[in-house]
Short mmCIF file of C-alpha atoms (C1' of nucleotides) in Angstrom, two decimals:
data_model
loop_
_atom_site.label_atom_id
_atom_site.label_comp_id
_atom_site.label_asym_id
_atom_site.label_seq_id
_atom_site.Cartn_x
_atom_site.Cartn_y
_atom_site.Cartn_z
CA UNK A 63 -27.84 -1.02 -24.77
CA UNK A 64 -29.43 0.83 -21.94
CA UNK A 65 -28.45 -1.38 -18.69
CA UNK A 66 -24.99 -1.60 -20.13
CA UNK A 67 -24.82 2.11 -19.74
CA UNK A 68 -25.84 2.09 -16.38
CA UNK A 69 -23.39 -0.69 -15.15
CA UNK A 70 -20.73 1.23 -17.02
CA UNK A 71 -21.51 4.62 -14.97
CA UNK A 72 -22.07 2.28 -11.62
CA UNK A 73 -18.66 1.24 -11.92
CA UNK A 74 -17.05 4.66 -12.57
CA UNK A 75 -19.16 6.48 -9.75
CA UNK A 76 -17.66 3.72 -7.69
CA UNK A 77 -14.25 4.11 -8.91
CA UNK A 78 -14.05 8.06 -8.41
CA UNK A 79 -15.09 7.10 -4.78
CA UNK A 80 -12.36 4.75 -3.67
CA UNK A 81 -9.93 6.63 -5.68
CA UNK A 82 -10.93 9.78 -4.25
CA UNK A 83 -10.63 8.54 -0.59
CA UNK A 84 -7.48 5.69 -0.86
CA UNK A 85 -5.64 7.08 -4.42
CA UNK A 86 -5.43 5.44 -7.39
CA UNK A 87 -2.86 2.93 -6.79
CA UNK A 88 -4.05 1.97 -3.70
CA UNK A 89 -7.98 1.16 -5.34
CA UNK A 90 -7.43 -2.34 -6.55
CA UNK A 91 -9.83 -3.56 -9.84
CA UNK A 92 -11.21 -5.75 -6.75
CA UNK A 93 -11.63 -3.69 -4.87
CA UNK A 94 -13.86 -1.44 -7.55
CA UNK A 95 -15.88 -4.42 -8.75
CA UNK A 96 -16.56 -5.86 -5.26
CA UNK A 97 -17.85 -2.24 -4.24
CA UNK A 98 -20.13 -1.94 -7.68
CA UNK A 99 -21.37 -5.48 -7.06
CA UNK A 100 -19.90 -6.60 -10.55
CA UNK A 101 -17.33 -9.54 -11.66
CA UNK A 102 -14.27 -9.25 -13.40
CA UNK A 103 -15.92 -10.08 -16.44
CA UNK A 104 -18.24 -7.01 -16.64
CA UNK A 105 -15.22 -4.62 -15.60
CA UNK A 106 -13.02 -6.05 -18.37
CA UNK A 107 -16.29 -5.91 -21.13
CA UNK A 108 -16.53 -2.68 -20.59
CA UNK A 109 -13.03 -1.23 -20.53
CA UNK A 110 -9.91 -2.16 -21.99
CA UNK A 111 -7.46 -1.53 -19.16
CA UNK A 112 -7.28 0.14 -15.39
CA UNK A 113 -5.98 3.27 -16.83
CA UNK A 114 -8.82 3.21 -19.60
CA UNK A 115 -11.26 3.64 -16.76
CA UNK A 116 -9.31 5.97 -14.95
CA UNK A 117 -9.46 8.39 -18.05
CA UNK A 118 -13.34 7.51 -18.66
CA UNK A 119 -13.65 8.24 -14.41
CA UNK A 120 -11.96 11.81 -15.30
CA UNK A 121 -13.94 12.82 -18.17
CA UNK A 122 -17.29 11.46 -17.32
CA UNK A 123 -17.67 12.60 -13.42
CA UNK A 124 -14.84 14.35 -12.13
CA UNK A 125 -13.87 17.09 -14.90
CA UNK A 126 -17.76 17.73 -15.13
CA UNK A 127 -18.35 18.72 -11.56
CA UNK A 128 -15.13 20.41 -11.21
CA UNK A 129 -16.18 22.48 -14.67
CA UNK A 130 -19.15 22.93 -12.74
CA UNK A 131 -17.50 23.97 -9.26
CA UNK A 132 -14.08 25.41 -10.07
CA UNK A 133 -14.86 27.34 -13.63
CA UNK A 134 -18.18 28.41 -13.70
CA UNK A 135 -18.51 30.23 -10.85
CA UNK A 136 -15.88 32.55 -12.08
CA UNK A 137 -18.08 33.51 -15.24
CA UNK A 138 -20.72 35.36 -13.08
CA UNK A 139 -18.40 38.53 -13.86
CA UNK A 140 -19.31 40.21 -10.52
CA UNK A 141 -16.50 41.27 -8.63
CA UNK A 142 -13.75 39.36 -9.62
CA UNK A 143 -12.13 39.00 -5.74
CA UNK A 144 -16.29 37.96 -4.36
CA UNK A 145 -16.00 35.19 -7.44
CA UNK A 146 -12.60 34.42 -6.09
CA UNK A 147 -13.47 33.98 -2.99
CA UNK A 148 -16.91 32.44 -3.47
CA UNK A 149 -15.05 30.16 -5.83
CA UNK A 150 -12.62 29.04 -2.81
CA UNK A 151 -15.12 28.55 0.17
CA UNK A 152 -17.57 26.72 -1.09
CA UNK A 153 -14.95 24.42 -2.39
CA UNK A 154 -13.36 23.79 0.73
CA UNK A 155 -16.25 24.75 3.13
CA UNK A 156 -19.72 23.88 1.61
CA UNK A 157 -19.38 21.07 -1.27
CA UNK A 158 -20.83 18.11 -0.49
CA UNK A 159 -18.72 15.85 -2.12
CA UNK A 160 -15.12 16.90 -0.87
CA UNK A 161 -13.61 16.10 2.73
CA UNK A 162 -11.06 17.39 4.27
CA UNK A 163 -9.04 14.09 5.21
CA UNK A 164 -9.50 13.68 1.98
CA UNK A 165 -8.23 16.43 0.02
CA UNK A 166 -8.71 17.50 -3.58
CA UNK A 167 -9.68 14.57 -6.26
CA UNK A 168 -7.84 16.70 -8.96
CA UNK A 169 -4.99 17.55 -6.40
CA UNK A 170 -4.50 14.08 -5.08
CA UNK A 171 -4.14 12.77 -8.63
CA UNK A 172 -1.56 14.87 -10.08
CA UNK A 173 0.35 14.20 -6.47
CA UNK A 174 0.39 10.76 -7.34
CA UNK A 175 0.55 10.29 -11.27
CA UNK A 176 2.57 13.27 -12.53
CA UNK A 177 5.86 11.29 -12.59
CA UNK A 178 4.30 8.82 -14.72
CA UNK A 179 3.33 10.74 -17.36
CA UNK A 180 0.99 8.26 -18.72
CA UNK A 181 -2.58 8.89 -20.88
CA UNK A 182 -4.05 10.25 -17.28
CA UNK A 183 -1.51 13.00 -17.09
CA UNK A 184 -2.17 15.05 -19.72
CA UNK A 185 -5.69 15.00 -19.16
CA UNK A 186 -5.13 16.26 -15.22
CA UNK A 187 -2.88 19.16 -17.30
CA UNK A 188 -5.94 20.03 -19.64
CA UNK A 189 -8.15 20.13 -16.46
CA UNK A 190 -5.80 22.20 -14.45
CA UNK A 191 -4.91 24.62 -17.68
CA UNK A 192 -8.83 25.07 -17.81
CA UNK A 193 -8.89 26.31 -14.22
CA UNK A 194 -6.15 28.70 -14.66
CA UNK A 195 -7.46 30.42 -17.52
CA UNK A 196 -10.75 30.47 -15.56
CA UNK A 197 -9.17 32.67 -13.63
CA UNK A 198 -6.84 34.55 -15.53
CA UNK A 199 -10.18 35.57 -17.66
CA UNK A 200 -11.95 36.51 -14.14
CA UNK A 201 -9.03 38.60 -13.43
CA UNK A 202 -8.19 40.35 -16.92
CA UNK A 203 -12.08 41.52 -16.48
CA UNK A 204 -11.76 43.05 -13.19
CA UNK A 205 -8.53 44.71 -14.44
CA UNK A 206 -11.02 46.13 -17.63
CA UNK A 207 -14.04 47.02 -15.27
CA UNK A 208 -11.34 49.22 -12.60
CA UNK A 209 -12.38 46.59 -10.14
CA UNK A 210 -8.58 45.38 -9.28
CA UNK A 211 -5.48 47.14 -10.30
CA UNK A 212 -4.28 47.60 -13.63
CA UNK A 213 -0.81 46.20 -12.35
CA UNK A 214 -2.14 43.57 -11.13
CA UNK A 215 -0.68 40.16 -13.28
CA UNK A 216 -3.49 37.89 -14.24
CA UNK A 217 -1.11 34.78 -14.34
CA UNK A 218 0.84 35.63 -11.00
CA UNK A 219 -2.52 35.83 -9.43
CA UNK A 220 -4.24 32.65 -10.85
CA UNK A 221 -0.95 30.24 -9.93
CA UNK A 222 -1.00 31.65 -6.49
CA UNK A 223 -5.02 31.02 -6.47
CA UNK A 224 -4.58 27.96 -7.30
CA UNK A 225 -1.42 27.11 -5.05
CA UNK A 226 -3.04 28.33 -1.98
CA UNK A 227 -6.12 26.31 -2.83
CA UNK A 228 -4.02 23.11 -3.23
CA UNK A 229 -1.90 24.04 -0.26
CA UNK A 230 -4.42 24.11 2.03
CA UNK A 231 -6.21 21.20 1.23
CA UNK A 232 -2.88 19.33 2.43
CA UNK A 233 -3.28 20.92 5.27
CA UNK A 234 -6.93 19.81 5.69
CA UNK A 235 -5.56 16.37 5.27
CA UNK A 236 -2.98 16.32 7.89
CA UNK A 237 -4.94 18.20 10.49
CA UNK A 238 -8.40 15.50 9.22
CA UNK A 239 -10.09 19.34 9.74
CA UNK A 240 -11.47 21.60 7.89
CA UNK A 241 -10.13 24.40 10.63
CA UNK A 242 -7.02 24.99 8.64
CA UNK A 243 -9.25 26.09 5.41
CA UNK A 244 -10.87 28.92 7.60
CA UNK A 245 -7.78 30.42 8.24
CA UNK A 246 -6.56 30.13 5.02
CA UNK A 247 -9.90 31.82 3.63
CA UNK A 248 -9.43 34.87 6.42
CA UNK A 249 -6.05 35.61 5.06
CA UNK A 250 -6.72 34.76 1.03
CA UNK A 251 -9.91 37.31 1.43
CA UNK A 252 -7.16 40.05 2.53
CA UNK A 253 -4.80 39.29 -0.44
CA UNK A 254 -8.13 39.74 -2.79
CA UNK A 255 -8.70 42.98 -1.20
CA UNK A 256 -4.84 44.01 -2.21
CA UNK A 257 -4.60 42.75 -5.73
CA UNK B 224 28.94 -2.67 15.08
CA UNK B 225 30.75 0.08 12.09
CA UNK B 226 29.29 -1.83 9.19
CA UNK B 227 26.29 -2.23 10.22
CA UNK B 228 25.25 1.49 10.41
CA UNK B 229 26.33 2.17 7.18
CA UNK B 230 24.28 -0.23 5.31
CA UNK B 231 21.52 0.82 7.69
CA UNK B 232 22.50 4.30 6.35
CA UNK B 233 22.42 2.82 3.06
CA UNK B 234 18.59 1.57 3.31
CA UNK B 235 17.44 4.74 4.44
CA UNK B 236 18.71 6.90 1.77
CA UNK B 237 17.60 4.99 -1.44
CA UNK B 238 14.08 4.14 0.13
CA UNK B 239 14.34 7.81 0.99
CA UNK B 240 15.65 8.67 -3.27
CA UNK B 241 12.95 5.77 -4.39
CA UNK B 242 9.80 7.26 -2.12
CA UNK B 243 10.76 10.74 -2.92
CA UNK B 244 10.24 9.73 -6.72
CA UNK B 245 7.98 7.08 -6.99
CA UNK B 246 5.50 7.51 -4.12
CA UNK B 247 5.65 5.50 -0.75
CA UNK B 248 3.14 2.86 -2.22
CA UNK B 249 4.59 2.51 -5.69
CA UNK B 250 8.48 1.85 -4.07
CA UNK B 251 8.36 -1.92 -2.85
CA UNK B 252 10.99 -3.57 -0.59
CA UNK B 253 12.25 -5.57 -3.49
CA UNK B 254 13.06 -1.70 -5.14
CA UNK B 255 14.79 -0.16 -2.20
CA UNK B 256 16.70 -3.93 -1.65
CA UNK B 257 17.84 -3.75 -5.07
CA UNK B 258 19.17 -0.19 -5.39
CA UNK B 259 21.27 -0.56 -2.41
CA UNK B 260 22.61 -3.92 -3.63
CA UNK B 261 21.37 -5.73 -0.51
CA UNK B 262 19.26 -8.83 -0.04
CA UNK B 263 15.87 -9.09 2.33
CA UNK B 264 17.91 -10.27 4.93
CA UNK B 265 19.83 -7.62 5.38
CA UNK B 266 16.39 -5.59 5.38
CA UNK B 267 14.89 -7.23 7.86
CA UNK B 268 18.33 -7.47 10.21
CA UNK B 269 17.61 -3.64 10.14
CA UNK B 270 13.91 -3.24 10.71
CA UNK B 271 10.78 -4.57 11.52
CA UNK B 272 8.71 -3.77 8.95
CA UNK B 273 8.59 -1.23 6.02
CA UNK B 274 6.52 0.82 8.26
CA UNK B 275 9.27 1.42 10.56
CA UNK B 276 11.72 1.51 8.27
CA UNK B 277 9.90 4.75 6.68
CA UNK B 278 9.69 5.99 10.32
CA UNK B 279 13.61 5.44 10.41
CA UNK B 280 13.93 7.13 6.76
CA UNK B 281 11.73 10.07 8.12
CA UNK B 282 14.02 10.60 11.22
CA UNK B 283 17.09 10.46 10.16
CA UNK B 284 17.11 11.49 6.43
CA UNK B 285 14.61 13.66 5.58
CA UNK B 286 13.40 15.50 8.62
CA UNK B 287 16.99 16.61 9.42
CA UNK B 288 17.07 18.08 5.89
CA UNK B 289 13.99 19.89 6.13
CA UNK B 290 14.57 21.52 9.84
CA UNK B 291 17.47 22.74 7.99
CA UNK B 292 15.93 24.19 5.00
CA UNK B 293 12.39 25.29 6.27
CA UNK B 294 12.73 25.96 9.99
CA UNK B 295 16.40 27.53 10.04
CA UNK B 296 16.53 30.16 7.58
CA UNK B 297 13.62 31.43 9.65
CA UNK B 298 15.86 32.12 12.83
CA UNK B 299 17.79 34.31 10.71
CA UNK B 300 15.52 37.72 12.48
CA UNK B 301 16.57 39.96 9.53
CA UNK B 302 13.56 41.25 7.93
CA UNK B 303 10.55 38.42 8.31
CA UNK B 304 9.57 39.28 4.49
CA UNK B 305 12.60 38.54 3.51
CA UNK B 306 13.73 35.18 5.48
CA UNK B 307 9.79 33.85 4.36
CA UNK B 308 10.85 34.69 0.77
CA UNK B 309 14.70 33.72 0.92
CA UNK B 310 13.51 29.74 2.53
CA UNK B 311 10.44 30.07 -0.18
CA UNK B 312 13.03 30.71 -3.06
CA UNK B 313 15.58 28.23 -2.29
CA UNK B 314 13.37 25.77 -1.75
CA UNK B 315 12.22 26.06 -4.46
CA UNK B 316 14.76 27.25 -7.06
CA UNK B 317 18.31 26.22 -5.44
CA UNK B 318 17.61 23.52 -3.51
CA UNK B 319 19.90 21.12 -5.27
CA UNK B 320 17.61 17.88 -3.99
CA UNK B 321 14.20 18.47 -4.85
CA UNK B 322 13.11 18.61 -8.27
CA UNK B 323 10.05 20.00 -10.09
CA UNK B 324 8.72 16.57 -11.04
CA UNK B 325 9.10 15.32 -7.91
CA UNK B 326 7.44 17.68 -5.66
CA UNK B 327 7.81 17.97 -2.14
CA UNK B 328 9.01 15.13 -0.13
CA UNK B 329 6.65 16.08 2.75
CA UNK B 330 3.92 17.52 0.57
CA UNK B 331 3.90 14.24 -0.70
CA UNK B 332 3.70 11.53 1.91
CA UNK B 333 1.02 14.12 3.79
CA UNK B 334 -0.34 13.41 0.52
CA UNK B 335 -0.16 10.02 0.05
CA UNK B 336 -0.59 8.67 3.86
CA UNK B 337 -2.77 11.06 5.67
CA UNK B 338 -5.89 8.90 4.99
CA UNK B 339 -4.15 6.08 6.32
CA UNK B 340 -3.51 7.62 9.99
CA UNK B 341 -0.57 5.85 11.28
CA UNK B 342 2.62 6.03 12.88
CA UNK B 343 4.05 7.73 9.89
CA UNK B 344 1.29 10.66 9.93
CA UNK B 345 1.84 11.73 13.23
CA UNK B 346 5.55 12.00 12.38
CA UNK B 347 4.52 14.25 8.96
CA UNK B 348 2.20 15.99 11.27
CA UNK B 349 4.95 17.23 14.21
CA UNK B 350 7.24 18.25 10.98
CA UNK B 351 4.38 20.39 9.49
CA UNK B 352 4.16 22.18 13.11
CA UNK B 353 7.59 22.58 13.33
CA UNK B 354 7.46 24.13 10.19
CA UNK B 355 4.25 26.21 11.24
CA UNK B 356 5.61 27.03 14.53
CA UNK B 357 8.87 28.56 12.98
CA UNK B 358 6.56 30.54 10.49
CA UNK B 359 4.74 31.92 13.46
CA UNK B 360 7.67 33.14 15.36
CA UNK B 361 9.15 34.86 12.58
CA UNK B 362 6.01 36.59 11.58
CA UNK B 363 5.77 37.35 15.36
CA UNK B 364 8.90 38.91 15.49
CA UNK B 365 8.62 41.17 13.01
CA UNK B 366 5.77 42.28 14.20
CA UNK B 367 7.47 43.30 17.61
CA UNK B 368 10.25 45.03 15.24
CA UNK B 369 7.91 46.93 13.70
CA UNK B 370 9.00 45.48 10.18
CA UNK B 371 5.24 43.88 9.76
CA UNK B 372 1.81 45.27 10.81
CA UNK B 373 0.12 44.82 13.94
CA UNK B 374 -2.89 43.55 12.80
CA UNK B 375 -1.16 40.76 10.77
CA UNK B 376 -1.85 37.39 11.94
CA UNK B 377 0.89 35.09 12.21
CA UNK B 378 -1.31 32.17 11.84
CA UNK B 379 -3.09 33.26 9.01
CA UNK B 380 0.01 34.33 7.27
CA UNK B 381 1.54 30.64 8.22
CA UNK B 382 -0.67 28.69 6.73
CA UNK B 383 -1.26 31.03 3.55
CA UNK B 384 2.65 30.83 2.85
CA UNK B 385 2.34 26.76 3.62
CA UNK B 386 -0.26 26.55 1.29
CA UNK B 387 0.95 28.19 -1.64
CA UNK B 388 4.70 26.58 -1.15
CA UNK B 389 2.63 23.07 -1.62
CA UNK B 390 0.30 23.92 -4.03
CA UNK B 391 3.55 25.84 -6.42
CA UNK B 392 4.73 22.06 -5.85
CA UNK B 393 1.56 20.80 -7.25
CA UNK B 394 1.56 23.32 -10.30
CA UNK B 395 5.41 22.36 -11.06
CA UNK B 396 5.01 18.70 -10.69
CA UNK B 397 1.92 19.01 -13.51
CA UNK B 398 4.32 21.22 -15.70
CA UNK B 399 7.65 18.82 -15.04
CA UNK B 400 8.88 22.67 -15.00
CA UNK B 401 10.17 25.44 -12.13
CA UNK B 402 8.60 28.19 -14.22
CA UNK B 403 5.52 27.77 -12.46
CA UNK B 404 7.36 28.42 -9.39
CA UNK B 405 8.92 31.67 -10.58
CA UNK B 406 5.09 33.08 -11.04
CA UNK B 407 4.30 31.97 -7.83
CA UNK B 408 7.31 33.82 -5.89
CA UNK B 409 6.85 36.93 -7.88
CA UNK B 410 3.31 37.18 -6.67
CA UNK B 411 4.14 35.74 -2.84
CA UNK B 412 6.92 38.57 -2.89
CA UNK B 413 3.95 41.12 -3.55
CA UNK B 414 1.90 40.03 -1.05
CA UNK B 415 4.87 39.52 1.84
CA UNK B 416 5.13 43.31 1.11
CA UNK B 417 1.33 43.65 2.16
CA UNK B 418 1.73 42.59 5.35
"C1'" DC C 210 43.45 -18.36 15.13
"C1'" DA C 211 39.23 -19.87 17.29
"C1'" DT C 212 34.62 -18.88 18.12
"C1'" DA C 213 30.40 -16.85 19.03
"C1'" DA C 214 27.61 -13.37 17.69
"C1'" DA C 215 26.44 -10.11 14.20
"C1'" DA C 216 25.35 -9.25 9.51
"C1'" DA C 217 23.70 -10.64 5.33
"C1'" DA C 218 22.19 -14.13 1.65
"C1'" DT C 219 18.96 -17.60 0.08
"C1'" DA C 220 14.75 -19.87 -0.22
"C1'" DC C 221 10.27 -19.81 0.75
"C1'" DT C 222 5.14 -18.58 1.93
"C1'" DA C 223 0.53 -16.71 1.61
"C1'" DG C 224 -1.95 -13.11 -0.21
"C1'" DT C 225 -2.76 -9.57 -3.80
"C1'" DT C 226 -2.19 -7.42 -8.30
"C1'" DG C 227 -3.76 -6.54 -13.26
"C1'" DG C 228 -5.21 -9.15 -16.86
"C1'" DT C 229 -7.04 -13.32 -19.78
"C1'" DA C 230 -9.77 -17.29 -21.34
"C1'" DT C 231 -13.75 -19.38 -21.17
"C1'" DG C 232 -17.93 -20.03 -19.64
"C1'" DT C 233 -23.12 -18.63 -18.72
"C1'" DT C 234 -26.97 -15.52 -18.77
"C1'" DT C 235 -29.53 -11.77 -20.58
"C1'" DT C 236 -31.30 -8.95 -24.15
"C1'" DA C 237 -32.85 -7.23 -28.57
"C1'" DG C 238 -34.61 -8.14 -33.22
"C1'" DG C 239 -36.42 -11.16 -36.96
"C1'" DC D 133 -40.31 -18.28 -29.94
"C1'" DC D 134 -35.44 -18.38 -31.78
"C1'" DT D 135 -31.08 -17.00 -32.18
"C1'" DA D 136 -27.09 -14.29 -32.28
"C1'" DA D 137 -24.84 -10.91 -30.08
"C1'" DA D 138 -24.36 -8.34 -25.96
"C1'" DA D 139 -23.58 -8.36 -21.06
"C1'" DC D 140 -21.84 -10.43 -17.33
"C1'" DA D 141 -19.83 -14.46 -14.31
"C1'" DT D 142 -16.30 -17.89 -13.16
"C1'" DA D 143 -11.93 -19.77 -13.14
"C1'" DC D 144 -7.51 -19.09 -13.87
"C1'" DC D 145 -2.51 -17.13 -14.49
"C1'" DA D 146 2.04 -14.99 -13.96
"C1'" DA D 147 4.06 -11.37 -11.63
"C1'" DC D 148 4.50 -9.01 -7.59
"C1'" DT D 149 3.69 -7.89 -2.51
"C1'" DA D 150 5.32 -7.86 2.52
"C1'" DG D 151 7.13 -10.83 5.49
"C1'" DT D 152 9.42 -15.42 7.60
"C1'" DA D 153 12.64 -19.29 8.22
"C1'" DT D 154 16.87 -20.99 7.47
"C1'" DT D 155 21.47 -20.98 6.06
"C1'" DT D 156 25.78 -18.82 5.06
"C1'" DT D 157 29.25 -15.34 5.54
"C1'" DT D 158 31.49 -11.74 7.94
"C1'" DT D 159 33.16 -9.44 11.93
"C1'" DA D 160 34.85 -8.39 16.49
"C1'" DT D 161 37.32 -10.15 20.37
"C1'" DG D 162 39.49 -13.33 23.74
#
DNA sequence: CATAAAAAATACTAGTTGGTATGTTTTAGG
DNA sequence: CCTAAAACATACCAACTAGTATTTTTTATG
């Protein structure tokens, strides 16, 4: 009961890694039990399908450090553009577990599985629909407290948040670099200072 | 020597339709060979490998396109807000080839191969400097004009508008919708006024 | 129209894919 | 300790992958 857990969470850390770094098609269920030290047998005991896993991956390691990294950061209720911003760079300049040539987990995966519109879609929506309202709340209290302008459209801001984010971690992947997310910070920090 | 060219021509569009919708990984040889009606010999007449055949589908189908609808409309020298918001815009809305779902064709390989680092990155890495370059110039010249301020920096500005144009691909692709896209311009026409 | 080369079709290979069926070991509870 | 279920291993399969070898058809040209 209590090894099973662990081999169940070995095999998911693993798969979040190769996914991460190759995409989800490209991670083979070989090439996930070869890398966890497992059999087929113990992949196949423990879920049902690929896709099963994929979903467990999201909800049990990725959605919980990206609530942890991309949401609630933005509940500090400071300033809303310092939360912004503080939000941004340690995403693309200080986490530990991101790369550049290797762009965003939640990023890559939409990229890739959108069209399919399977079981794994709708929870990358939920995820994403979390982070904008995230922000839409960080921004709606700035507007209340007279930090940012009262014309300032929560929404509008939030999708273009998010898009730069996004944006720029494609180009941190084509450039291998994390240079390109400096510049993009520079120029994102004067668009916080005009909203 | 007539023939020839045109089922070459043939190849490179529907691998070009089939990548552009499925991924570059999830569109096999048998797929592109069977939506043009062809067998693998006639593949394999043509190219090498599906590596160079992508090369070939880069080169002569897509890249073409996109010099025309990213790097162009930017030679225009009218106002630079304008020209970065008229190529953002029909990109986006108008274009008649690109679709919500689907994303963007460049975004997407970038996506999709960068970790890979072949022959086909460096070719998706000279079209996102084109691209970059043009930005540059334009933001450039309207600073000379007097149209932008001095203290603008073209690079900055570059990569900010590359960004969010990717990431607005991102958001639409997770919302099968262009609304997402309509946010995003309203707010990138704000902020092309703030510079 | 004959013919050689070009263009394309057919048949095949070796390796990989997700998934299954059937074993063997390990573990918890009486 | 015994035993049944849980946890994992091994062996296999059909479908698919990129790519090759060989054969057939088509085309241009003397």
């Amino acid at each position: 009961m209590k090894k099973a857990e662990e081999t169940k969470q070995i095999i998911l850390d693993k798969a979040y890694e190769l996914i991460y770094s190759n995409g989800y098609h490209a991670t083979s269920i070989d090439d996930i039990i070869h890398a966890s030290r497992l059999t087929k047998g113990a992949f196949y005991y423990h879920f049902k399908n690929k896709e099963e896993m994929a979903l467990a991956m999201l909800n049990d390691v990725l959605f919980p450090y990206l609530e942890e990294t991309m949401v609630q950061p933005l509940n500090n209720a400071l300033s809303p553009a310092d939360d912004l911003y503080g939000m941004l760079s340690y995403l693309l300049l200080d986490d530990p577990y991101f790369e550049p040539a290797f762009g965003c987990p939640l990023g890559n995966l939409i990229q890739e599985l959108a069209p399919t519109n399977g079981s794994l879609n709708s929870a990358l929506l939920t995820m994403t629909n979390a982070w904008e309202e995230a922000i839409v709340k960080c921004v709606n209290h700035g507007k209340k407290t007279g930090l940012l302008k009262v014309e300032t459209k929560a929404k509008q801001v939030a999708y273009f948040i998010m898009s730069g984010y996004w944006g720029a971690r494609l180009l941190g992947k084509i450039h291998a670099s994390d240079a390109p997310y400096k510049v993009y910070l520079k120029e994102v920090k004067q668009y916080l200072q005009s909203i």
